[in-house]
Coordinates of C-alpha atoms in Angstrom, one line a residue:
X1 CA 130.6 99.8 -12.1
X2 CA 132.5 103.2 -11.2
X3 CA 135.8 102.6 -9.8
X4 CA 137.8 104.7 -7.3
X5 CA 140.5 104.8 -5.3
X6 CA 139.3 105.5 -1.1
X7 CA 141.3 106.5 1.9
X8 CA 139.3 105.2 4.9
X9 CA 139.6 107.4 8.0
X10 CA 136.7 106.5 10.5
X11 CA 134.0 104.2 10.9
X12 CA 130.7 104.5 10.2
X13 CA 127.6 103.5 12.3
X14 CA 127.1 100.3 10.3
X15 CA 130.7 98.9 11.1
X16 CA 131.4 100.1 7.2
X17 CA 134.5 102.3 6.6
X18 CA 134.3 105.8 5.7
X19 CA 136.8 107.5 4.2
X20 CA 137.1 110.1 1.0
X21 CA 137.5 109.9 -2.6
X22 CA 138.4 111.7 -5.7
X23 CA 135.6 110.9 -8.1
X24 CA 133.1 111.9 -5.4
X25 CA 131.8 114.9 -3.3
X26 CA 130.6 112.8 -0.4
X27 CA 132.2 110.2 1.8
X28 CA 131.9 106.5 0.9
X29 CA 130.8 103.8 2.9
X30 CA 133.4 100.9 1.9
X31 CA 132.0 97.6 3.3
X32 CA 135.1 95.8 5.0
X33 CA 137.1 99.1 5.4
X34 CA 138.9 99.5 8.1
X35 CA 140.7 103.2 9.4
X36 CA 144.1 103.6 8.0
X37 CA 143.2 101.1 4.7
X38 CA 144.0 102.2 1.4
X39 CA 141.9 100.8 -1.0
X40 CA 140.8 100.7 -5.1
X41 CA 136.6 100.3 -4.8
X42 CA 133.7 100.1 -6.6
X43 CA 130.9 101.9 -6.2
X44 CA 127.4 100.4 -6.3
X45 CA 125.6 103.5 -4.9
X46 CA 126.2 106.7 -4.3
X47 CA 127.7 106.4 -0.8
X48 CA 128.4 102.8 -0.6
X49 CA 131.3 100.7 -1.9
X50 CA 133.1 97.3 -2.2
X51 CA 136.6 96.8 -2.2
X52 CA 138.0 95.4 -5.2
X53 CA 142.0 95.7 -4.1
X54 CA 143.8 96.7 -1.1
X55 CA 146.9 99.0 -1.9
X56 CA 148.1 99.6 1.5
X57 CA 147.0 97.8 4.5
X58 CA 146.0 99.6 7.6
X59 CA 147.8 99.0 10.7
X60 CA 144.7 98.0 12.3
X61 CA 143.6 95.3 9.8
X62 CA 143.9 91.4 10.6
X63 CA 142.4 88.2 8.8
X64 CA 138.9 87.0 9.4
X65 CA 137.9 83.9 10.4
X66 CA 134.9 83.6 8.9
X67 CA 134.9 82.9 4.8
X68 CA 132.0 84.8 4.4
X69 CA 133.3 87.6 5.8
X70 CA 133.3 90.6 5.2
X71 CA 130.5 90.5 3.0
X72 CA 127.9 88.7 5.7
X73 CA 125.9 91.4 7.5
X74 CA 126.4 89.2 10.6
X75 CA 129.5 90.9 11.7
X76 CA 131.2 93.9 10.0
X77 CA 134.4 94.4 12.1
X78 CA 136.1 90.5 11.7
X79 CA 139.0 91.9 9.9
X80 CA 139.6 94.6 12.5
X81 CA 142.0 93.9 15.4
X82 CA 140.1 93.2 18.4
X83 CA 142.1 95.8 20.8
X84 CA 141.2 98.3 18.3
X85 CA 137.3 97.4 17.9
X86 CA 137.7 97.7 21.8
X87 CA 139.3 101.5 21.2
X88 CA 136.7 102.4 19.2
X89 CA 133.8 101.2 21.3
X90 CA 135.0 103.2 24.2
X91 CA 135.8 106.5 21.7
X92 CA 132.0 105.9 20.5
X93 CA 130.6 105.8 24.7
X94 CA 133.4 109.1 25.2
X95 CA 131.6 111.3 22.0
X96 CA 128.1 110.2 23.1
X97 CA 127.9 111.4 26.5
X98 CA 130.8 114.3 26.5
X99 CA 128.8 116.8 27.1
X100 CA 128.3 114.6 30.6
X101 CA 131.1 113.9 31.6
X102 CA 132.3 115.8 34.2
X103 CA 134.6 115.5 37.8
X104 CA 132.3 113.3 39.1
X105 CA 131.5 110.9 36.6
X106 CA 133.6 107.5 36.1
X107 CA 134.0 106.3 33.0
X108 CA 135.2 103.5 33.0
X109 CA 136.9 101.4 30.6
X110 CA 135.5 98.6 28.6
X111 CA 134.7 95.3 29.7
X112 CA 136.6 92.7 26.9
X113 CA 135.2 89.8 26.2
X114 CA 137.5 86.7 27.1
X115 CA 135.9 84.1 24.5
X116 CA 135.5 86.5 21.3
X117 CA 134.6 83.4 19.4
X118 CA 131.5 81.2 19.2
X119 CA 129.8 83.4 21.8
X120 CA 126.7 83.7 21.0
X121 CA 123.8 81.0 22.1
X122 CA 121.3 81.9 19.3
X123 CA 121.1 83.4 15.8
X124 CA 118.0 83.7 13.2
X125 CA 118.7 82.4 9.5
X126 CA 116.3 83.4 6.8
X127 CA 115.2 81.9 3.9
X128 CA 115.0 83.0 0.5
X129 CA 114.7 82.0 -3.5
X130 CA 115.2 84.2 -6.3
X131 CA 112.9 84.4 -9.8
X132 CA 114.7 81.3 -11.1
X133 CA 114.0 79.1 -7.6
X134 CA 117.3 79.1 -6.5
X135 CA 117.5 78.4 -2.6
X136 CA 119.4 80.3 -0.2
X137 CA 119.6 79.9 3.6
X138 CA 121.3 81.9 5.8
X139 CA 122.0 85.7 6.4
X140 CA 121.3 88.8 5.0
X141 CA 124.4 90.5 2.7
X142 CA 126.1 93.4 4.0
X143 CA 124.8 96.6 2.2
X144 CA 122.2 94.6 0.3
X145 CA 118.0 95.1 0.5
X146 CA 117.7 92.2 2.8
X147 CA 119.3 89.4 0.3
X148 CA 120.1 85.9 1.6
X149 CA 123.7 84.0 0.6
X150 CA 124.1 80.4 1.5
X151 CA 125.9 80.3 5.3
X152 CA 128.1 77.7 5.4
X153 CA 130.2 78.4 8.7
X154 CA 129.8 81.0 11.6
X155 CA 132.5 81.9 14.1
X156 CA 130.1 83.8 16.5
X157 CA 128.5 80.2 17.0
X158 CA 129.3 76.9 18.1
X159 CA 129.8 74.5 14.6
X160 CA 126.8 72.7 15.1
X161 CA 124.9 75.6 14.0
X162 CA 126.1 75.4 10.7
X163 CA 125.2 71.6 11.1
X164 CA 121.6 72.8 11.5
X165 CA 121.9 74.7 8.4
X166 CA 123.3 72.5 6.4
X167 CA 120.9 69.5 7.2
X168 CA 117.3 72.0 7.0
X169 CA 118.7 73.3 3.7
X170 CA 118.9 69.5 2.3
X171 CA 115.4 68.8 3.8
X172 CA 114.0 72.1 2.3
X173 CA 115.3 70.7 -1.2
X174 CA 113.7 67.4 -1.3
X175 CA 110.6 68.5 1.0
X176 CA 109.1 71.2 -1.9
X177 CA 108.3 74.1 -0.2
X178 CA 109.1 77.7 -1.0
X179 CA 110.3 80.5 0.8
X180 CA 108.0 82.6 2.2
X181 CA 107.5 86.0 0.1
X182 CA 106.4 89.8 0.5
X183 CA 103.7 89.2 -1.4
X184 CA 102.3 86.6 1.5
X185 CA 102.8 83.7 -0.7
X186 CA 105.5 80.9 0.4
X187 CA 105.9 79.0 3.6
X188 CA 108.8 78.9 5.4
X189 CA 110.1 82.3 6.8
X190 CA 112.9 81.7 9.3
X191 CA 115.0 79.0 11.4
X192 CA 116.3 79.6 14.9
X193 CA 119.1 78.1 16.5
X194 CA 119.4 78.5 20.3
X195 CA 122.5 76.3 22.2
X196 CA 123.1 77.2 25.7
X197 CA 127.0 77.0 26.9
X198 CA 126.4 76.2 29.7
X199 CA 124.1 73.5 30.2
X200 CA 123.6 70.7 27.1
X201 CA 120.4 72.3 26.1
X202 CA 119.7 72.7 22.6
X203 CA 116.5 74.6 20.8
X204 CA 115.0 74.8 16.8
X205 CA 112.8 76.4 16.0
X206 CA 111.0 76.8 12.8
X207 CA 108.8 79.7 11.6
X208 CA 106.1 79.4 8.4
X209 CA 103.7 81.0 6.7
X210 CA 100.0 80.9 8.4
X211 CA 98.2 80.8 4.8
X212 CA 96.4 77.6 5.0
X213 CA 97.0 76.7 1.3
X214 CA 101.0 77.1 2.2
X215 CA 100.6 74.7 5.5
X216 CA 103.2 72.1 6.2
X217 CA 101.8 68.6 6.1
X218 CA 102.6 65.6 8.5
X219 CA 105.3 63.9 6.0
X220 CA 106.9 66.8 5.4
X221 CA 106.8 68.2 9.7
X222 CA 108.4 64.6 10.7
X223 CA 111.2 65.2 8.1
X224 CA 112.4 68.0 9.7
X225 CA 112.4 67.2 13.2
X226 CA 114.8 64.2 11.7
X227 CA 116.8 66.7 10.1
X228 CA 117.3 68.5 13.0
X229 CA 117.9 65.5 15.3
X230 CA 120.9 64.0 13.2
X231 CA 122.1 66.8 14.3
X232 CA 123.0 65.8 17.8
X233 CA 124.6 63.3 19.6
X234 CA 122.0 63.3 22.4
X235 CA 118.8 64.4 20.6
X236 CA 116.5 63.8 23.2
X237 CA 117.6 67.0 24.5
X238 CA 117.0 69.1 21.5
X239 CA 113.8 71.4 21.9
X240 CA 112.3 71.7 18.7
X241 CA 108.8 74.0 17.3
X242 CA 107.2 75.2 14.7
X243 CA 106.3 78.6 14.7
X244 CA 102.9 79.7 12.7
X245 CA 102.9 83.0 12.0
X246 CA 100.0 84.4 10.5
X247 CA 99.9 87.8 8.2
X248 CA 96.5 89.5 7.4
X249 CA 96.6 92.9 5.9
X250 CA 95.1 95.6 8.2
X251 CA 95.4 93.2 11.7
X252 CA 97.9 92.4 13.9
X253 CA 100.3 89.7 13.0
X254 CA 99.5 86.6 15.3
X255 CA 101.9 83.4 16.4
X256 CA 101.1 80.3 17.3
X257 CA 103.8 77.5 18.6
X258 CA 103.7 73.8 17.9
X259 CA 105.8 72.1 20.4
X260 CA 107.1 68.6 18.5
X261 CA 109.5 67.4 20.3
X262 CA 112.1 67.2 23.7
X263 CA 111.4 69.7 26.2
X264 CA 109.5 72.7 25.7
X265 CA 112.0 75.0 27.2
X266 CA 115.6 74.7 28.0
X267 CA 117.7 76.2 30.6
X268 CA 121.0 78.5 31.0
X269 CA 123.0 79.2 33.9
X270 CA 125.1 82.0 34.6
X271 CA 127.3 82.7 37.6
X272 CA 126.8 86.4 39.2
X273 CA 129.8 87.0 41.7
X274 CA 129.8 83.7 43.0
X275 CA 126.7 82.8 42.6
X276 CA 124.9 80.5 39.8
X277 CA 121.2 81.6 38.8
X278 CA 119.7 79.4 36.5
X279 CA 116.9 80.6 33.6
X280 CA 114.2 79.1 31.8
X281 CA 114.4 80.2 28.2
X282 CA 111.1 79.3 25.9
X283 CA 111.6 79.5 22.3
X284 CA 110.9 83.2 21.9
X285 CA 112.1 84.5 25.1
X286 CA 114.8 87.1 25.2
X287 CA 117.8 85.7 27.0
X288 CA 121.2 88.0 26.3
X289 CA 122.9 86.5 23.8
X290 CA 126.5 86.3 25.3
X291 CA 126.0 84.3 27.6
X292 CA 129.3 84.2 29.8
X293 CA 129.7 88.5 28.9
X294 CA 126.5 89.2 30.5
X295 CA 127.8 87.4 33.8
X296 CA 130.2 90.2 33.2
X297 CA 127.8 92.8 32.2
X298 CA 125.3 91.9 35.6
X299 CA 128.1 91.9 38.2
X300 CA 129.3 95.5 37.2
X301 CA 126.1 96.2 37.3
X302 CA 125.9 95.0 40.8
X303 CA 128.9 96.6 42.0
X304 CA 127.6 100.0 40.2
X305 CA 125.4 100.2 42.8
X306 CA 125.9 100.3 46.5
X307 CA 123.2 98.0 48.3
X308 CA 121.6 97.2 50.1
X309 CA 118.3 98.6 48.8
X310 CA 114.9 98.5 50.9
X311 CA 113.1 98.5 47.2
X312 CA 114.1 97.7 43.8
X313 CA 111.9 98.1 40.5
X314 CA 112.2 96.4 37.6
X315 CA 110.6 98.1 35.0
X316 CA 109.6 96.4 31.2
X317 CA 111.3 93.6 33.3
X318 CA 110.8 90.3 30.7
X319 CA 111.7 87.5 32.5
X320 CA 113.1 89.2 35.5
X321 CA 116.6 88.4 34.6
X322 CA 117.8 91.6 36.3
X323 CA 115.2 91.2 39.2
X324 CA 116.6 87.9 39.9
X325 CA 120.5 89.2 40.0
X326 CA 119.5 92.1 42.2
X327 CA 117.3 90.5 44.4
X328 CA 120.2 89.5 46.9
X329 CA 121.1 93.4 47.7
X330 CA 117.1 94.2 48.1
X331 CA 114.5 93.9 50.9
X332 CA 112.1 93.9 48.1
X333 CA 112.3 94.0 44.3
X334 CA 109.1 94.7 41.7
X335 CA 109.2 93.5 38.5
X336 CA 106.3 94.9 36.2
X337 CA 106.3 93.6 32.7
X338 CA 103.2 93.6 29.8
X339 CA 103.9 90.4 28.0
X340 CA 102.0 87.5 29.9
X341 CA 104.8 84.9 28.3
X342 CA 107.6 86.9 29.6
X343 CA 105.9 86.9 33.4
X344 CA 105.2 83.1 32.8
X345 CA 108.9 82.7 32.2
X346 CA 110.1 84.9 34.9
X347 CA 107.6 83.0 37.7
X348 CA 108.9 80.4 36.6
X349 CA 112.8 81.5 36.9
X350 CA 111.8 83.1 40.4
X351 CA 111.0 79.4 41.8
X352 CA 114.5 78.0 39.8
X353 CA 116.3 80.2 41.7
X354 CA 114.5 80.3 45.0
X355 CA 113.6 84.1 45.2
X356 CA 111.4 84.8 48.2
X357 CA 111.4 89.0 48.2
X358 CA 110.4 89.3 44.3
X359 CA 106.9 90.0 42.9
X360 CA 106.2 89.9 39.5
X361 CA 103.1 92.2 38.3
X362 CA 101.8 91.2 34.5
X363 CA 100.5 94.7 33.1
X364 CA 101.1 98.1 31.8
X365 CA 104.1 99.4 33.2
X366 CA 102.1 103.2 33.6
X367 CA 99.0 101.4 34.7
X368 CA 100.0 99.2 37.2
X369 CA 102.6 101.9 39.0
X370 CA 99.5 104.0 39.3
X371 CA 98.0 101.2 41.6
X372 CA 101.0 100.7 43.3
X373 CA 101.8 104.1 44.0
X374 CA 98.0 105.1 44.9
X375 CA 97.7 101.9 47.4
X376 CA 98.6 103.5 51.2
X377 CA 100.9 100.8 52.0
X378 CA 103.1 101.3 48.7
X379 CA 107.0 101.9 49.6
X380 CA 108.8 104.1 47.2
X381 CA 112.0 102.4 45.5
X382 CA 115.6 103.8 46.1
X383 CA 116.5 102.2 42.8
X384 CA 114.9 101.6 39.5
X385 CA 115.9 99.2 36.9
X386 CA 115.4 99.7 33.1
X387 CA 117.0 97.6 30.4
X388 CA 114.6 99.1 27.4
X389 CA 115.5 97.8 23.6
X390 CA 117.2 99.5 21.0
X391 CA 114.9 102.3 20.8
X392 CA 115.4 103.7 24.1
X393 CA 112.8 104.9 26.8
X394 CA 110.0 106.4 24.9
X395 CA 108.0 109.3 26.3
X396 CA 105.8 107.1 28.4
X397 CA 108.4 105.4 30.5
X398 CA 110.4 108.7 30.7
X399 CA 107.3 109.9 32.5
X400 CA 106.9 107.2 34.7
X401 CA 110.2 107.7 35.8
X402 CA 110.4 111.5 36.7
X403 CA 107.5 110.8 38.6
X404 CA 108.9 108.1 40.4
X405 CA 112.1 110.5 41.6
X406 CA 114.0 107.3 42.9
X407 CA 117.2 108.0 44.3
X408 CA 118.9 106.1 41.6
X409 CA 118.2 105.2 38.1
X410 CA 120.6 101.8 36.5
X411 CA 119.7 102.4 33.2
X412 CA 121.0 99.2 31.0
X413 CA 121.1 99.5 27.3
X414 CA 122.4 97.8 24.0
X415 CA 122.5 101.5 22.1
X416 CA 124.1 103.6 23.6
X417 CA 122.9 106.1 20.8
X418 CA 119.3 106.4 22.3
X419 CA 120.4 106.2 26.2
X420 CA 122.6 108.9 25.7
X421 CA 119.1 111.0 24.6
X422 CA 117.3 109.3 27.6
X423 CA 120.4 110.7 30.0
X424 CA 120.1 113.9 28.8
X425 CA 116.4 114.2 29.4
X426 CA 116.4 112.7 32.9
X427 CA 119.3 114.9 33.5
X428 CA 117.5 117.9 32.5
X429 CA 114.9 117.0 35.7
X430 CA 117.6 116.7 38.0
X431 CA 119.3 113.4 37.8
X432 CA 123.5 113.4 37.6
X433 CA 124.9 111.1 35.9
X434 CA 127.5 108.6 38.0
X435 CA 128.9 106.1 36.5
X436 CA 129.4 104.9 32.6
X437 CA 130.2 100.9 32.3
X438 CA 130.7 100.4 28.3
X439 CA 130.6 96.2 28.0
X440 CA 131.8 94.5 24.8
X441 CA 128.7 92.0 24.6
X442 CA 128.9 91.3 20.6
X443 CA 132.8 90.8 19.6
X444 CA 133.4 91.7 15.6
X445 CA 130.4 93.8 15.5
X446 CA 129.9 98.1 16.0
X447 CA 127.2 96.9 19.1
X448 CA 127.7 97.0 22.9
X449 CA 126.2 97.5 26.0
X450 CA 126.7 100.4 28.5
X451 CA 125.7 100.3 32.1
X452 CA 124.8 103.9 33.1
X453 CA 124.2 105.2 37.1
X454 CA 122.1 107.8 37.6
X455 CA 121.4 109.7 40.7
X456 CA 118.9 112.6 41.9
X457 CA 120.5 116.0 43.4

């Protein structure tokens, strides 16, 4: 391996630090880097290096927690100081949308988080074996082509996650299955672990291969679900499934849940200024991850906008999380969503929470506004809600939204990277951009949340 000596000076969009180097003509990518470090590395690629001693530490640099860190992909920023990841997060939000900001946009500072530590209420583990059938469970190296180490602790989580993975690892070595492969052979592909923190509700859920020949049989199904349970002081609350999915070349993958045992959902509460909504969360239902920073996250939102409204849309709504927060400041709220598990979830979360002035339409977002807006007794919104994922608004819902010409856009997103694009494009049609809300939903980590406001002119 090439050796060099690297003076990190920024970070790059992987959470890696970049900084330059003698031996080469490009920047590297330094995985555990941090701005002000310098640092002997090797190099493994081209761009991409691992540091093999630390010659003068950066100002900015503090010990991890984790001992997997920083080589875990899980988090790439535990051995930068929190204030700074903060400083950095808001710089990021400031170069995205400068060519926005202008007299009359606030943008504000970030939103800390107050608990940067066992956070999160759910993570996915993969398995894995190598040629000689070693076993490994856990997450993907940073920097590597998707390889698995052995997890054996996890400060974004509560302990009893690693609990889980410590107990399905020893079932998965006397049980003789396989990892699932690329090449379709295997069985078991991933385990997730849901906790909420604030109820006692606990969730497993297993996912295998749906090859018939790799099929899990009885003895081997009951010896996990006691894996899981001795787990848990009160396992009669733990939700656990297995999780079929099934891989044909040329067709759409499929899924199929086996509930096998405690409740088939469980339940999360949050508080909203002073108010506490509760949600039912099925084993593949999005639910934001930071459970106590997205009380945070929906009350700005709230207060971004000045209520009441006479109509609120939800577009792509999933289980009408948003729909619910807002419904309070609405006369009516519409929340229009394709996936019929998603509305299940959010009908079901409507009557939790006692909702009276929100409908929930199941159907293309495109298709079904086009009956709404066609029917003679349709009221236009004075607000519409999007929350899209990582990819942003594609050209579709752009669309549907010019055409629309609410007065106001909230336009929630976890990548910021895409939403400023979307900004710019709705700007371009006459929308002005407000209000800029950067939230620190995922401590130790490059990703956040921004709450944009956008209003028509």
């Amino acid at each position: 391996m090439k050796e060099s000596v690297c003076f990190i000076q920024k970070f790059h969009k992987k959470g890696y630090g970049t900084g330059k180097s003698p031996s080469s003509s490009k920047p590297l990518h330094v995985i555990g880097g941090v701005i002000g470090d310098e640092l002997v590395v090797e190099i493994k690629t081209k761009q991409r290096a691992f540091i093999k001693q630390i010659t003068h530490l950066s100002p900015y640099r503090t010990t991890p927690k984790c001992s997997h860190a920083p080589s875990c992909g899980g988090c790439s920023w535990q051995q930068v100081d929190y204030l700074f990841q903060l400083e950095q997060k808001q710089q990021r939000v400031h170069e995205l949308f400068a060519s926005f900001i202008k007299e009359e946009l606030s943008l504000k500072p970030i939103l800390s988080c107050d608990r940067i530590w066992q956070y999160r209420n759910k993570m996915e583990f993969s398995f894995s074996q190598d040629r000689s059938g070693q076993q490994f469970l856990g997450l993907i190296l940073a920097g590597s082509r998707g390889r698995v180490f052995n997890l054996q602790e996890c400060w974004l989580v509560s302990v009893w996650f690693s609990s889980v993975v410590a107990q399905i690892r020893l079932w998965w070595k006397q049980s003789g299955l396989s990892a699932y492969r690329l090449d379709n052979t295997g069985s078991l592909r991933t385990l997730i672990v849901r906790q909420s923190l604030n109820t006692s509700d606990k969730l497993v859920m297993l996912t295998v291969s749906g090859r018939p020949e790799y099929a899990l049989n009885k003895q081997q199904m009951e010896q996990f679900i006691q894996a899981v349970l001795c787990t848990a002081s009160e396992p009669e609350k733990i939700s656990i499934f297995l999780r079929i999915q099934q891989a044909v070349k040329g067709q759409p993958t499929q899924f199929f849940e086996m509930h096998l045992h405690g409740p088939d959902h469980m339940l999360e509460r949050l508080n909203i200024d002073g108010t506490t909504l509760t949600f039912k969360i099925s084993p593949t239902s999005f639910f934001q991850p930071n459970p106590r920073q997205a009380e945070k996250l929906f009350s700005a939102a709230l207060q971004a906008v000045q209520g009441p409204k006479k109509h609120i849309l939800d577009l792509y709504a999933g289980t009408a999380t948003l729909s619910i927060v807002f419904a309070k400041i609405a006369d009516k709220i519409t929340a229009i969503e394709l996936n019929p598990y998603a509305v299940f979830d959010a009908k079901v979360n409507k009557e939790l929470n006692h909702i009276e002035n929100l409908e929930i339409i199941c159907g293309d977002v495109g298709q079904k506004l086009q009956e709404l807006t066609n029917h003679p007794s349709f009221n236009p919104p004075d607000l519409v809600i999007v929350d899209p994922p990582r990819t942003g608004l594609d050209d579709k819902a752009i669309k549907v939204l010019l055409e629309l010409r609410s007065q106001e856009i909230l336009y929630i997103s976890c990548n910021p990277v895409t939403q400023a694009n979307d900004v710019q494009l709705l700007m371009q049609k006459g929308y002005q951009l407000i209000l800029l809300q950067p939230v620190d939903q995922f401590p130790h980590t490059i990703h956040m949340e921004t709450i944009a406001l956008l209003r028509l002119f």
